[in-house]
């Protein structure tokens, strides 16, 4: 059976959120945008065809994470991201440990990897969004991850056809880019703790687990992440000297203004 993804010509064919023409009168634009966002919100609330251990990484839950790599090998495809939440954790822990450099425009880049994997791939293509919402072939260039500037993960969602799933990913790579994959199943490999241990030493593991568990019950923003780190360090009797920051990495950036 030929995947319906092969026949998708425009962004509007993909079932996600899509742009509304700016040429419409304001009132009509507002009406259509409201309809569009309501439909998209309902879409994100639908059950996703992913096994329970892996669900926390799909359905747009990796929003604002950064692209590390994209690789297809036979019937397997792996999209590797640097987790946004793990970066928040690392920046807060780095600050607590006194690792902030003299420059103010910096990030601790990681990467803190999560591999999003497609199995049994029978069809895949990558397309950029052109004027009018048309899809045009786009090749994600291979690159060595250096910082969050390498591209951002925006959204992902699922469709289903003939007992198979179609996983659609929206990336910001300068242009908006869509990765369209027809496969039998998806899974995730969580390498964040491995990477955090590389950056901070083995004592970071318990702190990371505590903060991650706390994040499952409340939306942890920067201030709350810092408090949870401090709370965990106290619970485990950890001091800044108990962390090995030999491999702590900075990424400097130019200010926007």
Coordinates of C-alpha atoms in Angstrom, one line a residue:
X1 CA 0.0 0.0 0.0
X2 CA 1.4 3.4 -1.0
X3 CA 1.6 5.8 1.9
X4 CA -0.7 8.8 1.7
X5 CA 2.3 10.9 2.7
X6 CA 3.7 10.4 -0.8
X7 CA 0.7 12.4 -2.2
X8 CA 1.0 15.2 0.3
X9 CA 1.6 18.4 -1.7
X10 CA 1.0 21.2 0.8
X11 CA 1.3 21.7 4.5
X12 CA -2.5 21.7 4.7
X13 CA -2.4 18.0 3.7
X14 CA -0.4 16.9 6.8
X15 CA -3.1 17.2 9.4
X16 CA -1.2 19.5 11.8
X17 CA -1.4 23.3 12.4
X18 CA -1.1 25.2 9.2
X19 CA -0.6 28.9 8.3
X20 CA -3.6 31.1 7.6
X21 CA -3.3 33.5 4.6
X22 CA -2.3 37.0 5.7
X23 CA -4.3 38.4 2.8
X24 CA -7.7 37.7 4.6
X25 CA -9.6 40.5 6.3
X26 CA -8.7 40.7 10.0
X27 CA -12.0 39.3 11.2
X28 CA -11.9 36.4 8.8
X29 CA -8.3 35.7 9.7
X30 CA -9.2 35.6 13.4
X31 CA -12.1 33.2 12.8
X32 CA -10.0 30.8 10.8
X33 CA -7.1 31.0 13.2
X34 CA -9.4 30.1 16.1
X35 CA -10.8 27.1 14.2
X36 CA -7.3 26.0 13.2
X37 CA -5.9 26.2 16.8
X38 CA -8.9 24.5 18.3
X39 CA -8.5 21.6 15.9
X40 CA -4.8 21.5 16.5
X41 CA -5.2 21.5 20.3
X42 CA -7.7 18.6 20.0
X43 CA -5.2 16.8 17.9
X44 CA -2.4 17.0 20.5
X45 CA -4.8 15.7 23.1
X46 CA -5.6 12.5 21.2
X47 CA -4.0 9.2 22.3
X48 CA -0.8 8.5 20.4
X49 CA 0.2 5.1 19.0
X50 CA 3.3 4.8 21.1
X51 CA 4.2 2.2 23.8
X52 CA 3.8 3.6 27.4
X53 CA 7.5 3.8 28.2
X54 CA 8.2 6.1 25.3
X55 CA 5.1 8.4 25.2
X56 CA 6.8 11.2 27.2
X57 CA 9.0 11.9 24.2
X58 CA 6.4 12.1 21.5
X59 CA 3.3 14.2 20.8
X60 CA 5.2 17.5 20.8
X61 CA 6.7 16.9 24.2
X62 CA 10.2 17.6 22.9
X63 CA 9.2 21.1 21.8
X64 CA 12.0 23.6 21.7
X65 CA 14.7 20.9 21.9
X66 CA 17.6 21.2 19.4
X67 CA 18.6 19.1 16.5
X68 CA 21.6 16.9 16.9
X69 CA 21.3 14.5 14.0
X70 CA 19.0 12.9 11.4
X71 CA 20.0 9.5 10.1
X72 CA 18.2 6.9 7.9
X73 CA 19.7 3.4 7.7
X74 CA 17.6 0.8 5.8
X75 CA 14.2 0.5 7.5
X76 CA 15.4 2.4 10.6
X77 CA 15.4 6.2 11.1
X78 CA 16.8 8.1 14.1
X79 CA 16.2 11.8 14.9
X80 CA 18.5 12.8 17.7
X81 CA 17.6 15.9 19.8
X82 CA 19.2 17.7 22.7
X83 CA 16.5 18.0 25.3
X84 CA 15.4 21.5 26.2
X85 CA 14.5 20.5 29.8
X86 CA 17.8 18.8 30.4
X87 CA 19.5 22.0 29.2
X88 CA 17.5 24.0 31.8
X89 CA 18.6 21.6 34.4
X90 CA 22.3 21.9 33.3
X91 CA 22.3 25.7 33.2
X92 CA 20.8 25.9 36.7
X93 CA 23.2 23.3 38.2
X94 CA 26.1 25.0 36.4
X95 CA 25.1 28.3 38.0
X96 CA 24.7 26.7 41.4
X97 CA 28.2 25.3 41.0
X98 CA 29.6 28.8 40.1
X99 CA 30.4 27.9 36.5
X100 CA 28.9 31.0 34.9
X101 CA 31.5 32.7 32.7
X102 CA 32.1 36.5 32.7
X103 CA 30.1 36.9 29.5
X104 CA 26.3 37.1 30.0
X105 CA 25.2 35.7 26.6
X106 CA 25.9 32.0 27.0
X107 CA 24.2 28.6 27.1
X108 CA 25.4 25.2 28.3
X109 CA 24.8 23.3 25.2
X110 CA 25.2 19.6 26.0
X111 CA 24.0 17.9 23.9
X112 CA 21.7 15.9 26.2
X113 CA 20.5 13.4 23.7
X114 CA 17.2 11.7 23.1
X115 CA 17.0 9.4 20.1
X116 CA 13.5 9.3 18.5
X117 CA 13.5 6.1 16.5
X118 CA 11.2 4.8 13.7
X119 CA 11.1 1.1 12.9
X120 CA 10.0 -0.7 9.8
X121 CA 10.1 2.5 7.6
X122 CA 8.6 2.0 4.2
X123 CA 8.4 5.6 3.1
X124 CA 10.1 8.8 4.1
X125 CA 10.8 12.2 2.7
X126 CA 11.8 15.6 4.0
X127 CA 10.3 18.8 2.7
X128 CA 10.5 22.5 3.3
X129 CA 7.5 24.8 3.4
X130 CA 7.4 27.1 0.4
X131 CA 5.2 30.1 -0.4
X132 CA 1.6 29.2 -0.3
X133 CA 2.3 26.2 1.9
X134 CA 3.7 24.0 -0.9
X135 CA 6.1 21.3 0.1
X136 CA 9.5 21.1 -1.7
X137 CA 12.2 18.4 -1.3
X138 CA 14.7 19.3 1.3
X139 CA 17.8 17.5 2.5
X140 CA 18.8 17.9 6.1
X141 CA 22.6 18.4 5.8
X142 CA 24.8 16.3 8.1
X143 CA 26.6 18.3 10.7
X144 CA 28.4 18.2 14.0
X145 CA 26.3 19.4 16.8
X146 CA 27.7 22.6 18.3
X147 CA 24.9 24.6 19.9
X148 CA 21.2 25.3 20.0
X149 CA 21.6 27.4 16.8
X150 CA 21.7 24.1 14.7
X151 CA 17.9 24.0 14.5
X152 CA 14.9 23.5 16.7
X153 CA 12.3 20.8 17.1
X154 CA 8.8 22.3 17.0
X155 CA 6.0 19.8 16.8
X156 CA 5.3 16.2 16.0
X157 CA 2.0 14.3 15.6
X158 CA 0.7 11.0 14.2
X159 CA -1.8 9.7 11.6
X160 CA -2.6 6.1 10.9
X161 CA -3.3 4.1 7.8
X162 CA -3.6 0.3 7.2
X163 CA -2.3 -0.6 10.6
X164 CA 0.8 1.6 10.1
X165 CA 1.6 4.9 11.6
X166 CA 2.7 8.1 9.9
X167 CA 4.9 10.2 12.1
X168 CA 5.2 13.9 11.1
X169 CA 7.8 16.2 12.5
X170 CA 8.1 20.0 12.1
X171 CA 11.5 21.5 12.5
X172 CA 12.8 25.0 12.3
X173 CA 16.0 24.9 10.3
X174 CA 15.8 28.4 8.9
X175 CA 13.0 27.3 6.7
X176 CA 10.2 25.3 8.2
X177 CA 11.0 21.6 7.4
X178 CA 8.8 18.5 7.7
X179 CA 10.1 15.0 8.2
X180 CA 7.4 12.6 6.9
X181 CA 7.8 9.0 7.9
X182 CA 5.6 5.9 7.4
X183 CA 6.6 3.1 9.7
X184 CA 5.4 0.2 11.8
X185 CA 6.4 1.7 15.3
X186 CA 8.4 4.3 17.1
X187 CA 10.4 4.3 20.3
X188 CA 12.8 6.6 22.2
X189 CA 16.2 6.0 23.7
X190 CA 17.0 8.4 26.6
X191 CA 20.7 9.3 26.8
X192 CA 20.2 12.4 28.9
X193 CA 21.6 11.0 32.1
X194 CA 24.6 9.5 30.3
X195 CA 25.4 13.0 28.9
X196 CA 24.8 14.8 32.2
X197 CA 27.2 12.4 33.9
X198 CA 29.8 13.2 31.3
X199 CA 29.3 16.9 32.1
X200 CA 29.0 16.8 35.9
X201 CA 30.3 13.5 37.1
X202 CA 28.4 10.5 38.6
X203 CA 26.8 12.4 41.5
X204 CA 24.5 14.2 39.1
X205 CA 22.5 11.1 38.5
X206 CA 20.4 11.2 41.7
X207 CA 19.8 14.9 41.4
X208 CA 18.6 14.5 37.8
X209 CA 16.3 11.7 38.8
X210 CA 14.8 13.8 41.6
X211 CA 14.2 16.8 39.4
X212 CA 12.8 14.7 36.5
X213 CA 10.4 13.0 38.9
X214 CA 9.3 16.4 40.3
X215 CA 8.7 17.7 36.7
X216 CA 6.1 14.9 36.2
X217 CA 3.7 16.5 38.7
X218 CA 4.3 20.2 38.2
X219 CA 5.5 22.4 35.3
X220 CA 9.0 23.3 36.4
X221 CA 10.3 26.6 35.0
X222 CA 13.8 28.0 35.6
X223 CA 13.3 29.1 39.2
X224 CA 11.6 25.9 40.3
X225 CA 14.2 23.8 38.6
X226 CA 16.9 25.6 40.6
X227 CA 14.9 25.0 43.8
X228 CA 14.5 21.3 43.1
X229 CA 18.2 20.9 42.4
X230 CA 19.1 22.6 45.7
X231 CA 16.5 20.4 47.5
X232 CA 17.9 17.2 46.0
X233 CA 21.5 18.2 46.7
X234 CA 20.6 18.8 50.4
X235 CA 18.8 15.5 50.6
X236 CA 21.8 13.6 49.2
X237 CA 24.3 15.8 51.2
X238 CA 26.0 16.9 48.0
X239 CA 28.2 20.0 47.8
X240 CA 29.6 21.8 44.7
X241 CA 32.9 19.9 45.3
X242 CA 31.1 16.6 44.8
X243 CA 30.6 17.3 41.0
X244 CA 33.3 16.8 38.3
X245 CA 32.8 19.6 35.9
X246 CA 35.9 18.9 33.8
X247 CA 33.8 18.5 30.7
X248 CA 31.3 21.3 31.3
X249 CA 30.8 23.1 27.9
X250 CA 29.7 26.6 27.1
X251 CA 28.2 28.0 24.0
X252 CA 28.5 31.8 23.5
X253 CA 26.1 33.7 21.4
X254 CA 25.6 37.2 20.1
X255 CA 22.9 39.2 21.8
X256 CA 19.7 39.9 19.8
X257 CA 19.7 43.6 20.6

